[in-house]
Structure formats: C-alpha cells, structure tokens
Short mmCIF file of C-alpha atoms in Angstrom, two decimals:
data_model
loop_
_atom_site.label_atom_id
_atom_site.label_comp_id
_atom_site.label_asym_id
_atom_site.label_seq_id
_atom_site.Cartn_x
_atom_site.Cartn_y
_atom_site.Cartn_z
CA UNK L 1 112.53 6.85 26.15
CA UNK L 2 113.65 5.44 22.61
CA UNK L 3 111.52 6.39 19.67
CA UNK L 4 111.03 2.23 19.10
CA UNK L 5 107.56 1.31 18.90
CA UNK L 6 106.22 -1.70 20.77
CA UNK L 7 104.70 -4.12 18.93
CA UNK L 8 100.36 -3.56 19.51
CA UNK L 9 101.13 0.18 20.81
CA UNK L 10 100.49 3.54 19.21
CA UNK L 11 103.37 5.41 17.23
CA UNK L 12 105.18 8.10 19.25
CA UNK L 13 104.46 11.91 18.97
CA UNK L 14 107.53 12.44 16.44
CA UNK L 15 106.29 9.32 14.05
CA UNK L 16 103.02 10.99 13.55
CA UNK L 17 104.18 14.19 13.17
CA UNK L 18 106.61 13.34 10.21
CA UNK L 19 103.37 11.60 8.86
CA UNK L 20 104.81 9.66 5.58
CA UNK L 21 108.29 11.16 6.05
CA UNK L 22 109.28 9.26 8.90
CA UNK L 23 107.72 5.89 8.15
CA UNK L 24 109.43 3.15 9.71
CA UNK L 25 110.55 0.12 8.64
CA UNK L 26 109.96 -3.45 10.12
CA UNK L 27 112.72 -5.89 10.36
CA UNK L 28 111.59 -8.82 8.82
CA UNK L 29 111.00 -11.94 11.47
CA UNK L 30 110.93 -9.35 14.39
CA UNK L 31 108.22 -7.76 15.89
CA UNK L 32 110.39 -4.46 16.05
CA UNK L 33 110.24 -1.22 13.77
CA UNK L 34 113.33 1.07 13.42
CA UNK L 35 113.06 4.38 11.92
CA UNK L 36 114.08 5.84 8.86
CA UNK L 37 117.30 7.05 8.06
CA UNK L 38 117.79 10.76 7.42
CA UNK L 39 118.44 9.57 3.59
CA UNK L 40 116.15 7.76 4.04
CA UNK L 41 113.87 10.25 4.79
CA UNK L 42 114.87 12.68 2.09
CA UNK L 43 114.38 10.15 -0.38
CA UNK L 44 110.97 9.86 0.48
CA UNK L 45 110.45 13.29 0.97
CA UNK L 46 111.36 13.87 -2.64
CA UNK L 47 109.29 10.88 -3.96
CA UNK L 48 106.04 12.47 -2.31
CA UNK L 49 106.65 15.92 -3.50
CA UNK L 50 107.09 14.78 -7.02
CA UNK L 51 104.01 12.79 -6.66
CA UNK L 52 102.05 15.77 -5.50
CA UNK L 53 103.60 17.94 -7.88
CA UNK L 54 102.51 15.71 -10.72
CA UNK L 55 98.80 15.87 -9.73
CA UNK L 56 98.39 19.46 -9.53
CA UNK L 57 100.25 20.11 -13.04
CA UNK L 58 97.99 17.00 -14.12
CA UNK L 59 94.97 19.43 -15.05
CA UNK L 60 97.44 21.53 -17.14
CA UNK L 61 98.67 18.92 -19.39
CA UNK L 62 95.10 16.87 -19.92
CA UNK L 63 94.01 20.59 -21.04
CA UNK L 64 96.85 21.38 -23.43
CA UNK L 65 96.45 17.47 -24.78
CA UNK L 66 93.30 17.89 -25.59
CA UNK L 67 93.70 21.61 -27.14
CA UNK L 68 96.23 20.40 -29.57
CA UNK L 69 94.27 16.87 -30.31
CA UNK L 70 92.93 16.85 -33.66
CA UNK L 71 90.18 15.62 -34.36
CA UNK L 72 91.03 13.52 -37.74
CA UNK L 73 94.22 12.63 -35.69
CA UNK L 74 93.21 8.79 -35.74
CA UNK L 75 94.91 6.23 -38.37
CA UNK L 76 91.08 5.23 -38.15
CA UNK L 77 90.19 7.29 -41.53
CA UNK L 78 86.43 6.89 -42.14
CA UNK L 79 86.26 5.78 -46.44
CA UNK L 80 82.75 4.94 -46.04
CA UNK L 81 80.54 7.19 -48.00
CA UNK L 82 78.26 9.71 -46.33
CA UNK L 83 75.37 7.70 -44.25
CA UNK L 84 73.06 10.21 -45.88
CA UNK L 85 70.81 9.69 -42.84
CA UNK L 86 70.55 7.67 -39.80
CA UNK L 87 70.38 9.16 -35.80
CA UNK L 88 73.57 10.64 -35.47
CA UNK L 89 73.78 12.71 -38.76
CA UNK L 90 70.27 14.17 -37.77
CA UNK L 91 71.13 14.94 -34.30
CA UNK L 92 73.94 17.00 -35.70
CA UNK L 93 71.60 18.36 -38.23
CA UNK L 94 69.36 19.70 -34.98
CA UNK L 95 72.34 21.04 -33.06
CA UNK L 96 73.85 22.95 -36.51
CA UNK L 97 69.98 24.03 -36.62
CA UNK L 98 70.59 25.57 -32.90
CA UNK L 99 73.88 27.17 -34.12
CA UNK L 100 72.43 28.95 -36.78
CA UNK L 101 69.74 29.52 -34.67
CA UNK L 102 72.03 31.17 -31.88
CA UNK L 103 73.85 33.50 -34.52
CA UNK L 104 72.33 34.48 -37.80
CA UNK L 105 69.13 34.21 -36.01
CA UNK L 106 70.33 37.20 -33.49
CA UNK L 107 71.44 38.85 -36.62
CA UNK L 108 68.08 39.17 -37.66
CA UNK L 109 66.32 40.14 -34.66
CA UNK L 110 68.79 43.48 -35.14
CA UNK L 111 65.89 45.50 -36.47
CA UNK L 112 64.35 45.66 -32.83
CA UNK L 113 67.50 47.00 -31.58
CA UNK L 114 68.75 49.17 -34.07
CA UNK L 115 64.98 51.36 -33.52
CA UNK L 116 66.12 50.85 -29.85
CA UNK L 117 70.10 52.34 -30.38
CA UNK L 118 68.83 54.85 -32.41
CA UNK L 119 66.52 56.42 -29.74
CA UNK L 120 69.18 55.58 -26.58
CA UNK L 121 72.23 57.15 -28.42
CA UNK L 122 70.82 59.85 -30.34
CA UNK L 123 72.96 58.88 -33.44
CA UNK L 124 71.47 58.88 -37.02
CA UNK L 125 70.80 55.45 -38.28
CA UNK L 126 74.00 55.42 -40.39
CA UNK L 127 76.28 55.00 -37.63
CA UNK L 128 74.20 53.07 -35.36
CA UNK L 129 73.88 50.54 -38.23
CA UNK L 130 77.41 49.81 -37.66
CA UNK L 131 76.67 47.94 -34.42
CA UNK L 132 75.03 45.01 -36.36
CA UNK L 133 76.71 45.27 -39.52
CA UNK L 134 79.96 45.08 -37.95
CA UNK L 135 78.55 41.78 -36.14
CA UNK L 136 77.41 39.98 -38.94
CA UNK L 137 80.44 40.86 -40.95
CA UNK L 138 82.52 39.20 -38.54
CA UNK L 139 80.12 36.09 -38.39
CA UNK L 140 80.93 35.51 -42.00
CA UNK L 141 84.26 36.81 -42.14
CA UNK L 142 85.24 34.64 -39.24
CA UNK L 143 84.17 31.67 -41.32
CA UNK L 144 87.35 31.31 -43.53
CA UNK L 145 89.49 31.01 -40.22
CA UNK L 146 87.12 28.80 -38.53
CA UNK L 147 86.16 26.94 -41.55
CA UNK L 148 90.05 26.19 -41.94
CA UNK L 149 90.66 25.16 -38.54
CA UNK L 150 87.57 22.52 -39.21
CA UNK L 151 89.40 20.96 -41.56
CA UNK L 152 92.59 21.15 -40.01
CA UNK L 153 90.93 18.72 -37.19
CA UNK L 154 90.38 21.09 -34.63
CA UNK L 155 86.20 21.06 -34.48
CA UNK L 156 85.71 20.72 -30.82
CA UNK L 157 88.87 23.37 -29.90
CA UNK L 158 86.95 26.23 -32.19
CA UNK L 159 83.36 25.40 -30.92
CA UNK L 160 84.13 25.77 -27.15
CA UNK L 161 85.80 29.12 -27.83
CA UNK L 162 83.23 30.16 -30.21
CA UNK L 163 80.49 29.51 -27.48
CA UNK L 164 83.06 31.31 -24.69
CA UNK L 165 84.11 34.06 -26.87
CA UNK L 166 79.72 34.58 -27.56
CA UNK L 167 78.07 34.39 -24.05
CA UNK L 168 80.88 36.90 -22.68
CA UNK L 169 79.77 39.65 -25.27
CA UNK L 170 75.43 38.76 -24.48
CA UNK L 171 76.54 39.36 -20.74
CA UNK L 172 79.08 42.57 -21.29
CA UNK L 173 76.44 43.88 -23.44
CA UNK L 174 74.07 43.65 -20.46
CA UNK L 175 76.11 45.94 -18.72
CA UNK L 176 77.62 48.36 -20.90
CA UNK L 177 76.75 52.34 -21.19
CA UNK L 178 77.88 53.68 -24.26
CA UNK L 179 78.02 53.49 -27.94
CA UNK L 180 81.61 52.21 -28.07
CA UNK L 181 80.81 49.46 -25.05
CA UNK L 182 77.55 47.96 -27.13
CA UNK L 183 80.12 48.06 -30.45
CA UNK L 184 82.79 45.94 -28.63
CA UNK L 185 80.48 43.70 -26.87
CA UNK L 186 77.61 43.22 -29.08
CA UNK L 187 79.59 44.44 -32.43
CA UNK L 188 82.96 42.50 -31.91
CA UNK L 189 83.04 39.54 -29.37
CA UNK L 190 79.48 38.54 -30.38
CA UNK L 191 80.36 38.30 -33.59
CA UNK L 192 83.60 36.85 -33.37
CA UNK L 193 82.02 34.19 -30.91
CA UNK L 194 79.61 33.60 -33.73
CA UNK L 195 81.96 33.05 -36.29
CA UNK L 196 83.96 30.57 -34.95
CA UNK L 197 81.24 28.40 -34.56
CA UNK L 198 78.58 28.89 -37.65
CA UNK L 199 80.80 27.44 -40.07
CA UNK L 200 82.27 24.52 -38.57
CA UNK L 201 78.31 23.15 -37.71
CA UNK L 202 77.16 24.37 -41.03
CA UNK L 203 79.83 22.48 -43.05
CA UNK L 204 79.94 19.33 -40.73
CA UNK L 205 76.14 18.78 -41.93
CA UNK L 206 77.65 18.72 -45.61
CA UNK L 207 80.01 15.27 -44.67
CA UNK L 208 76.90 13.58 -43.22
CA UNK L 209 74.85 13.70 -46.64
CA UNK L 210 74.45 13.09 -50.30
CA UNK L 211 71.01 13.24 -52.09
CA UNK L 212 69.62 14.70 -48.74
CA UNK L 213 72.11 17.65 -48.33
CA UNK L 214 69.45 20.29 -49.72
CA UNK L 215 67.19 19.28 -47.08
CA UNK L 216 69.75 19.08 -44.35
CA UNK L 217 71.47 22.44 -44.38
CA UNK L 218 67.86 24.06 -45.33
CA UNK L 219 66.80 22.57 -41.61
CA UNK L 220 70.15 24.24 -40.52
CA UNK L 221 69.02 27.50 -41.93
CA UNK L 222 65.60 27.88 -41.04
CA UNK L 223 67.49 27.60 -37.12
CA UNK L 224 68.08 31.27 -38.65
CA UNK L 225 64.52 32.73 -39.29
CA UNK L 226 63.40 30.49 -35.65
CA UNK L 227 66.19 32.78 -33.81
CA UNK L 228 65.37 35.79 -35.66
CA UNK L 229 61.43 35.25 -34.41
CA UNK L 230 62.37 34.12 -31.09
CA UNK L 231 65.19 36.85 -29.82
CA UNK L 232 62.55 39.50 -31.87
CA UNK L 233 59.81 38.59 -29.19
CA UNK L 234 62.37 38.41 -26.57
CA UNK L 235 63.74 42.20 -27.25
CA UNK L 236 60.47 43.41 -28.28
CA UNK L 237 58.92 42.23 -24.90
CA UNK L 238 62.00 42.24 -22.46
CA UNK L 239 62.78 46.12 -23.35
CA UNK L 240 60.06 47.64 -22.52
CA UNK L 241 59.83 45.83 -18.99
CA UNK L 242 63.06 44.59 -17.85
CA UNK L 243 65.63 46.94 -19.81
CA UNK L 244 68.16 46.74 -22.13
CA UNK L 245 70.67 45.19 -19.64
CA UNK L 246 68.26 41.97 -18.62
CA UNK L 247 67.22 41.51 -22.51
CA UNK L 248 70.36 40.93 -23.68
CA UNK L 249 71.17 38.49 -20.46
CA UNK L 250 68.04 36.31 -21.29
CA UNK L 251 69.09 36.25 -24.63
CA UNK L 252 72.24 35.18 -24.16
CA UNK L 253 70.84 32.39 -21.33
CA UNK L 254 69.19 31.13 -24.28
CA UNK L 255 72.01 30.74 -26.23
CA UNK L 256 73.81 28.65 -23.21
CA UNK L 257 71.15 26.43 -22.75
CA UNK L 258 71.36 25.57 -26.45
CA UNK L 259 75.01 25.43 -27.08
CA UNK L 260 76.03 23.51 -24.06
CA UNK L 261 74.86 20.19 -25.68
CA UNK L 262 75.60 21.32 -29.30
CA UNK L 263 79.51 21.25 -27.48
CA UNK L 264 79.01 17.98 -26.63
CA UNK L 265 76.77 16.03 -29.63
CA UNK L 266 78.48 17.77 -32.77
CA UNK L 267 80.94 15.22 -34.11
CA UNK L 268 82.81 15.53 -36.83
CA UNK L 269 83.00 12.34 -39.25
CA UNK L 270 87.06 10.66 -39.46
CA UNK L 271 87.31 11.95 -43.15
CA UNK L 272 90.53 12.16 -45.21
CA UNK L 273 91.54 15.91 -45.20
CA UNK L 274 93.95 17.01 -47.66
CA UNK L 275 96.50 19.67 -46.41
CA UNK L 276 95.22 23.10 -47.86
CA UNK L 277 96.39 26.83 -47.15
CA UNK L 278 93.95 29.26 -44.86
CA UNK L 279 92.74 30.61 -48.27
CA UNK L 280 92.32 28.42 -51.43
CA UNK L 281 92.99 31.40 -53.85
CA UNK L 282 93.33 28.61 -56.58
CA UNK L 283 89.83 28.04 -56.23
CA UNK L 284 89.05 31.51 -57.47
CA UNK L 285 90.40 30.44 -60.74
CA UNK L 286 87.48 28.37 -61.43
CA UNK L 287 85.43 30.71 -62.87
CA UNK L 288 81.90 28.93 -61.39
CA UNK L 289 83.34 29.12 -57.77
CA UNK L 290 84.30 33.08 -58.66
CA UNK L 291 81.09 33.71 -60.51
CA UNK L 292 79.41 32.25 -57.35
CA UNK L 293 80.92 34.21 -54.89
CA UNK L 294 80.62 37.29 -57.15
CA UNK L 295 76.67 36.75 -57.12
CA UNK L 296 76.71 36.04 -53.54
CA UNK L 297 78.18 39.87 -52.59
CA UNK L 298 75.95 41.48 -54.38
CA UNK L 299 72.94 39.45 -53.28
CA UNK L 300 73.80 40.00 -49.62
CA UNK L 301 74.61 43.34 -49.98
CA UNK L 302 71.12 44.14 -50.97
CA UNK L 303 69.40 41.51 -48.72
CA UNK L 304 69.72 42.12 -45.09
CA UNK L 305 68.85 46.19 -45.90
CA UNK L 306 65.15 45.53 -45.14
CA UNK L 307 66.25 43.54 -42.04
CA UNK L 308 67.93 46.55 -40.67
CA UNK L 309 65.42 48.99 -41.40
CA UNK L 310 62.05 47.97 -41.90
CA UNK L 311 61.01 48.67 -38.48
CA UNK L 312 62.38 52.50 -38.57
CA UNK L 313 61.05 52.75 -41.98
CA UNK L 314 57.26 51.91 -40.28
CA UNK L 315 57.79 54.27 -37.62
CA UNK L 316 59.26 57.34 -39.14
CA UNK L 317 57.60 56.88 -43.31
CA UNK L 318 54.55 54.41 -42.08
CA UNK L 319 54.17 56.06 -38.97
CA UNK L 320 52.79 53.01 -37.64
CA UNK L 321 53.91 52.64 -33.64
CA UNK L 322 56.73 51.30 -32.01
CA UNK L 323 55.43 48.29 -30.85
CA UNK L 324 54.06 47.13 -34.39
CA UNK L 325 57.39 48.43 -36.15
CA UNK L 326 59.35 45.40 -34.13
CA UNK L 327 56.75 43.35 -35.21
CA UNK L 328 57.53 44.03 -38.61
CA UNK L 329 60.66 41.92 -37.30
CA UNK L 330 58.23 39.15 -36.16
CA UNK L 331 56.40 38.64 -39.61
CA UNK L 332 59.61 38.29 -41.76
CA UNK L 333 61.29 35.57 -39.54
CA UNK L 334 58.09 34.15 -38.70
CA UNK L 335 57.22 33.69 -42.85
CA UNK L 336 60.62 33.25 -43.15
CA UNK L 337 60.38 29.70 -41.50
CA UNK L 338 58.12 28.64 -44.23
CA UNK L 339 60.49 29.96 -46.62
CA UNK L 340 63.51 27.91 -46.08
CA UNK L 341 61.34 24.96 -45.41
CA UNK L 342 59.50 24.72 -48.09
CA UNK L 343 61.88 25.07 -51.01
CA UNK L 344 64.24 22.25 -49.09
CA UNK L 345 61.45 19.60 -50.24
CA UNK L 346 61.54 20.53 -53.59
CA UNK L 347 65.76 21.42 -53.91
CA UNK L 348 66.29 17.72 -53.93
CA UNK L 349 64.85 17.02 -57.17
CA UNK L 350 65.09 20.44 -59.04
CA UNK L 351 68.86 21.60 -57.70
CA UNK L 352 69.26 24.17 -55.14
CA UNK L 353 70.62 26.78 -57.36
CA UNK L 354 68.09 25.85 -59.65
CA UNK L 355 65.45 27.18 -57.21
CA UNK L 356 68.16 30.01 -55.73
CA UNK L 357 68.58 32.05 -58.83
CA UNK L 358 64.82 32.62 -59.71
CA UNK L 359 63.84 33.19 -56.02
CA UNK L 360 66.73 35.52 -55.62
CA UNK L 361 65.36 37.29 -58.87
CA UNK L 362 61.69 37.52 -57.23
CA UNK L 363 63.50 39.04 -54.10
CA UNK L 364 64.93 41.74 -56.14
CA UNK L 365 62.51 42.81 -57.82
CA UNK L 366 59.87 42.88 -54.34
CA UNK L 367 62.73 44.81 -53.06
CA UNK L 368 62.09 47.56 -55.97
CA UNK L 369 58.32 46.95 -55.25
CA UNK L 370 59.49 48.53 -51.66
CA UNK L 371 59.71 52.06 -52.75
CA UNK L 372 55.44 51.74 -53.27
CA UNK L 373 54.86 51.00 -49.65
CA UNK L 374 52.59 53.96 -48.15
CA UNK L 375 50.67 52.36 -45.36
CA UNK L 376 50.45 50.01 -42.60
CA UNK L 377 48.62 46.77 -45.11
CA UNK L 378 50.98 47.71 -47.74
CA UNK L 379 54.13 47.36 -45.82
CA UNK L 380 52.61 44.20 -43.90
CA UNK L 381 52.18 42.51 -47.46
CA UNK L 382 55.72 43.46 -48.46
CA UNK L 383 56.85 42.19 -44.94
CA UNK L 384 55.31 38.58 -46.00
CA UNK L 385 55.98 38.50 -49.83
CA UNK L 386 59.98 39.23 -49.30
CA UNK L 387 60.23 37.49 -45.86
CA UNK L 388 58.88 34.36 -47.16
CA UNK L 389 61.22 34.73 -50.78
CA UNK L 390 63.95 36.22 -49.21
CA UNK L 391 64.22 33.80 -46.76
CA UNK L 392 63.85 30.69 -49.39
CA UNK L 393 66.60 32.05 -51.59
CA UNK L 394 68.77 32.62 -48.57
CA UNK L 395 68.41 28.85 -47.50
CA UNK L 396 69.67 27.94 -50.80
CA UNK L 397 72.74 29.21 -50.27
CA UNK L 398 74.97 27.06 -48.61
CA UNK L 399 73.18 23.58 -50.00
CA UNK L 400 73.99 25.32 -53.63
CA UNK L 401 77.44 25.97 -53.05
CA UNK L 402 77.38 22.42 -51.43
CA UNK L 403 76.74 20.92 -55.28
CA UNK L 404 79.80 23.05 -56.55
CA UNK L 405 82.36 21.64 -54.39
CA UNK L 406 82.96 17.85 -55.42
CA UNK L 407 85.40 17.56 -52.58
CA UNK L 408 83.91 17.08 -49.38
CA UNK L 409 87.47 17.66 -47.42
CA UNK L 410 87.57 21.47 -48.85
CA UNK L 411 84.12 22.01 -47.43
CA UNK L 412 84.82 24.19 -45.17
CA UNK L 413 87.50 26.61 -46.06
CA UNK L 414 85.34 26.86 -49.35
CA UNK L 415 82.30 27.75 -47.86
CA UNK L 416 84.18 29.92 -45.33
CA UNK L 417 85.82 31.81 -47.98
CA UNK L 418 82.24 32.75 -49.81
CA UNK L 419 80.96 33.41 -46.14
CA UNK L 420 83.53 35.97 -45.52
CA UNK L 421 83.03 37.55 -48.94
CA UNK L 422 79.32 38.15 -48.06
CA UNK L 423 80.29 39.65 -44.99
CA UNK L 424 82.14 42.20 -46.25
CA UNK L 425 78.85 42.84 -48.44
CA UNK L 426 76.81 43.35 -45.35
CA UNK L 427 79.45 45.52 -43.86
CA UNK L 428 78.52 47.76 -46.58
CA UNK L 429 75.16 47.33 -47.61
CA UNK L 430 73.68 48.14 -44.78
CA UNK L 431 75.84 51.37 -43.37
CA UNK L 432 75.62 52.57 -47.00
CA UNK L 433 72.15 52.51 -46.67
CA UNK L 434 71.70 54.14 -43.45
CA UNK L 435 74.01 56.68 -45.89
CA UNK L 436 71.68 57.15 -48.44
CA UNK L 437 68.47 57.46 -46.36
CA UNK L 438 70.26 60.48 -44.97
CA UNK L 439 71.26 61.92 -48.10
CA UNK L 440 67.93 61.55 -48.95
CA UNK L 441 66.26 64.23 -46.34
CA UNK L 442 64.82 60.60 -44.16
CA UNK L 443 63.17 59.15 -47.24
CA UNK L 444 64.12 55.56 -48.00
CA UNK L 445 64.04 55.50 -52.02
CA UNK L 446 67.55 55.53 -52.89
CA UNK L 447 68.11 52.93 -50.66
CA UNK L 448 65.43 50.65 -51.62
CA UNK L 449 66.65 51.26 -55.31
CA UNK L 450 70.04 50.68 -54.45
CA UNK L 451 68.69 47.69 -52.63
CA UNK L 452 66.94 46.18 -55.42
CA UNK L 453 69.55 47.02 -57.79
CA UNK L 454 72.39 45.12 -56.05
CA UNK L 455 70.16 42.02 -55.76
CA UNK L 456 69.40 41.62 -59.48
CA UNK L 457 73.31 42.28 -60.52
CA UNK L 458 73.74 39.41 -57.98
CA UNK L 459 71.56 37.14 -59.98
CA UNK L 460 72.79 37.79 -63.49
CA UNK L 461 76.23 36.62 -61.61
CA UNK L 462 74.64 33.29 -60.27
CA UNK L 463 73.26 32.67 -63.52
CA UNK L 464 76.61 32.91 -65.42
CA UNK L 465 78.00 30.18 -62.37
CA UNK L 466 75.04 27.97 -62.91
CA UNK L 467 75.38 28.14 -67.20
CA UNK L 468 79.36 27.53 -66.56
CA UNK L 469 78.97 24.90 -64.68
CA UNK L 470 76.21 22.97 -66.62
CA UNK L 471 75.25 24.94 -69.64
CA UNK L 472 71.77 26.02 -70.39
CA UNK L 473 69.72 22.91 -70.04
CA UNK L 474 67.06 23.47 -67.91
CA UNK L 475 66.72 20.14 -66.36
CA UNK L 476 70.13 19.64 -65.62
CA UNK L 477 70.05 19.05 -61.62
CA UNK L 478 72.41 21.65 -60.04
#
C-alpha cells in the first residue's frame, strides 16, 4: 500500500512516526494529502530545531537582560522632588529597617559568640576577635563598591547577590569545624553578603526624604540594635540546646524570611545620576567631608570595643556567669532601641550632628567611666548608660552625613566611602584591643582607656566638620 491517506481515516505508521517532520500537505479542492518532500522535510526539520533551540537558550538571555538592566536606564527621569513621605517611601523605610536589621544587627549580637569561639577554639581573645572584626570591616568596606554600583543603576543586581552571597555563609557556618572554616564563612562571605546590600537600602531611604530624613534612616538604624537583641536571644538560647551548627541555621532562616520581600519592595526612585568614579577622592578635598570621615574612624574605632567584649569582661573581671554575660548583649541592644529612637524625634529640629557630637562626647567619656566597673550592678548600669548613648550617637550617623551631601545622586558612593573608612577602624579597634587586654596580664584598663581615648579624638574631629561647615552658631540646623 501507498503512504496516501484516505480522506476520514487515520495517518499511516510512518506519518506518525515523523510526527511534525513528515506533515503532509493537502491539495487544495481535493480531498487527497501527499507527503512532504525530502526538502521539504529538512526545511522543517530545521525550522523546529531552531524553534526549540530558541526556548531553551530563552532563560539565558531574559537572565543576562535583566543582569545588565539598569535601573535609571529609563528616558523616564523622575525631577520631582523627594515625596518626603507617602506608602511607598515608608515601606522602603521598613525593608532598609530589615536590612540593617539582618547585618549590623548580627554584628552586634558578636559578643555571644566571641565568649562562645573563645571557649570552642582555645585561642586568646585577640585572634578570635578577628572573626567579627573581619565581618564588619567588610560590611562597611563593601559599601564604597556597592554604594557605587547603586548609583550606577544596578540596585536590584547587588541586592540579590548580597542576600545570595549572605545566607550561603549563615548555612556554611552551620557546618564548619575549624577556626579558618567559621573565618571564611562567618568572617568573609557573611560579610561580603552584608555589604553589598547595607548601603544600597541605607542610601535609597536618603532619595525618598527631605525634612524627614533624620527620622527615616534613624528607623533604618534602630533595625540594628532590634537584630542585635533578637540574634543575641537566638545564640544565647539556641547554643546551649541545639548547637552551634542549628544556631547559626535559624539565624540565617531569619534573615531569608526577611530579605526575600526586601528583594522584591525596595525600589529605587528614577533620579538623574551623574557619572562619577568608584571613589570620589575630590570629595576629600572638602575639608567638612574629610573632617567628617576623620571623626568617624576614630569614633568607631573606640565604639564597637564594648560590643566585643563586655560579655568576657563579666565573666572573667565580673565573674558574673555565662548565661548573664550574653545578656550583657541583651541590655545594650535592647536600650539601644530607645536610643536611636528617641534622638530621631528631636534630630529634625535641632540637626543630627547637632545631637551626634555631644552624644558621641557622653559616649566617650562613659567609656572611660568603664575602667570603675567592679561588680555585677555596676557593669549592668554601664551596660544601660552607654547602650542607650552609644546607640543614639550611632543613629546619627548616616542622617548627619545625609545634611553634608547637597547632592542626592552622590549619595551613595559618599556614604559608602565614610562606611568603608569606619570599617577599617573596626578592623582595628577591636583586635587591638583583644591586644592590649593581653598585654595587660587579662585586665581590661588599657583597653577601656584606649577605648575612651579614641572616641573623644573622634569628637574634637566632628566638631571641626560641624564649625567648617556652619561656623559656631549654635542654632544653626546641621
């Protein structure tokens, strides 16, 4: 028999086994089908292969599209000024709350784990101090990179990786042995994760406001004394009972569940962005930008030291136990939210730096008031006094250097730039410490001197910023 069809009747065998292939065609006014040609065929053939091919490199090319897709790419240039307000700029206010929240609030939970290194690894405190010094270095450092690829228009790119980049060092943490495993994956890709996405939130909150900045980046960074109180219960009740392995994986479910829809809701605003270079060295020039970031260095280099080591200093000076040493951890986040609160109200009408400089002052000298500290209501009070001041002059920070930039498009490689200058101050501060409570036989004095000390030379450099920029009038708004 032929290979014709009849007109009503099935296909034959061959037909349906060269499925689209062999597809026949119909003569026109006939009820009789002939089949394709061996060209024919071919032809086809080809067409469907390139149509199949096409779909499975689709995935590929939407990927890469939307990788290189800036996000100021649109002709559509927002001139409007900020809306100062309104449902979307406080929804992104929330989810930069979370951010900060997911890293600088991990960053100062480290006490609890630092007491907890120091006792699995055997190491003195020095070198163990490296694990979260080296992390919260590269959450600032990070920032001029990540602040520069915000304003380059590729927001949504550094988020997603930043989120990736943070959840894969929580879990590797989880399962690593050693010293050297808990530096790489808590030390390096936690922090790295970390600083690709604090500054980008942080300085998107900056474009959505005007006379309510202060108050909107202080919500942002009291998301850092929340996460410091929240991952301090989790450690301090997870280690104990589950191990270090499941603490560090509920900590870093945590930190999913929040940045999933930060991912999706942060938006950044369709603003004109002037080209700039990775670092704006010209910017240094202006002596209240450099006198800024000058008191900023030495501020944070004496700051975080009690964050590190207040819970070691109650257990081995105090000798208070374990379990209320990590709460040490509890009361200066948990007054800490207060702190940053608080001060936010007011910054609006007297000037963030204003408020920072005194506050910063007050920290420093509570920091010398350290070295008093001889028992378990002393060191409680201190815990209070500098975790509610230290925490208010902290949450000045970025809404102060937020009234020294005038142009909103160099928001964030500016405040990325000061960001990574602090971080090389906690890089030091802190192992330097750990140094000099060695050197000192255990005892913490020269390192609550040196703390104190590098505070106040911060604030005599923040003052000389705030008289350049406005002089000495005291109710000039700054």
């Amino acid at each position: 028999m032929h290979n014709d069809s009849i007109p009503g009747g099935e296909p034959s065998s061959a037909d349906a086994e060269k499925g689209f292939a062999s597809e026949s065609l119909r003569e026109p006014g006939r009820g009789i089908t002939t089949p394709l040609s061996q060209s024919q065929t071919t032809a086809v053939e080809l067409q469907r292969s390139h149509h199949s091919h096409a779909k499975s490199t689709n995935f590929p090319l939407s990927f890469w599209k939307w990788a290189t897709q800036k996000s100021n790419s649109s002709s559509d240039i927002d001139t409007n000024p900020p809306p100062d307000g309104g449902l979307q700029a406080w929804t992104i206010t929330l989810m930069a709350h979370m951010v900060g929240f997911n890293t600088f609030g991990f960053v100062n939970a480290y006490g609890v784990l630092q007491s907890y290194y120091v006792s699995r690894f055997d190491l003195p405190p020095s070198t163990v101090s490296w694990i979260g010094s080296l992390s919260a270095f590269l959450v600032l450092f990070i920032s001029t990179f990540s602040g520069r690829l915000t304003d380059a228009g590729y927001f949504h790119q550094t988020l997603l990786l930043g989120t990736i980049l943070q959840l894969l060092g929580f879990f590797a943490a989880g399962f690593a042995k050693t010293y050297w495993q808990v530096l790489l994956a808590h030390g390096i890709c936690i922090g790295v994760g970390g600083g690709l996405i604090f500054i980008p939130a942080i300085s998107l909150v900056g474009t959505y406001f005007t006379k309510r900045r202060s108050l909107a980046l202080a919500i942002c960074a009291v998301g850092n004394s929340f996460g410091g109180l929240i991952f301090s219960a989790i450690l301090q009740s997870l280690l104990p009972k589950l191990g270090y392995g499941w603490a560090m994986r509920v900590c870093g479910f945590v930190i999913m569940g929040s940045m999933i829809p930060a991912n999706f809701l942060l938006k950044p605003r369709r603003i004109k962005r002037n080209k700039a270079p990775l670092i704006e060295w010209s910017a240094f020039g202006e002596p209240v930008y450099a006198c800024f970031s000058v008191g900023m260095f030495f501020s944070m280099v004496g700051m975080w030291i009690p964050v590190f080591y207040l819970g070691s200093f109650g257990r081995d000076i105090i000798h208070i136990g374990s379990k209320d040493a990590s709460s040490l951890l509890l009361i200066i986040n948990g007054v800490g939210i207060c702190g940053r609160v608080i001060p936010a109200i007011v910054a609006a009408r007297f000037g963030p730096l204003n408020l920072m400089i005194p506050l910063s002052l007050v920290s420093g000298l509570i920091l010398f008031c350290w070295a008093g500290v001889s028992n378990h209501t002393e060191v409680v009070v201190f815990d209070v006094f500098y975790g509610f001041i230290m925490a208010a002059a902290q949450g000045m920070f970025p809404p102060s250097l937020g009234s020294l930039t005038e142009n909103l498009s160099k928001m964030g490689v500016r405040m990325g730039m000061v960001f990574s200058i602090c971080g090389f101050a906690v890089l030091i501060g802190n192992p330097l410490a750990g140094a000099l409570i060695t050197l000192d036989g255990g005892r913490y004095l020269y390192a609550q001197m040196f703390a104190g000390g590098a505070m106040t030379l911060g604030v005599a450099f923040l003052t000389a910023a705030r008289v350049l920029k406005s002089g000495w009038g005291i109710r000039v708004r700054v």
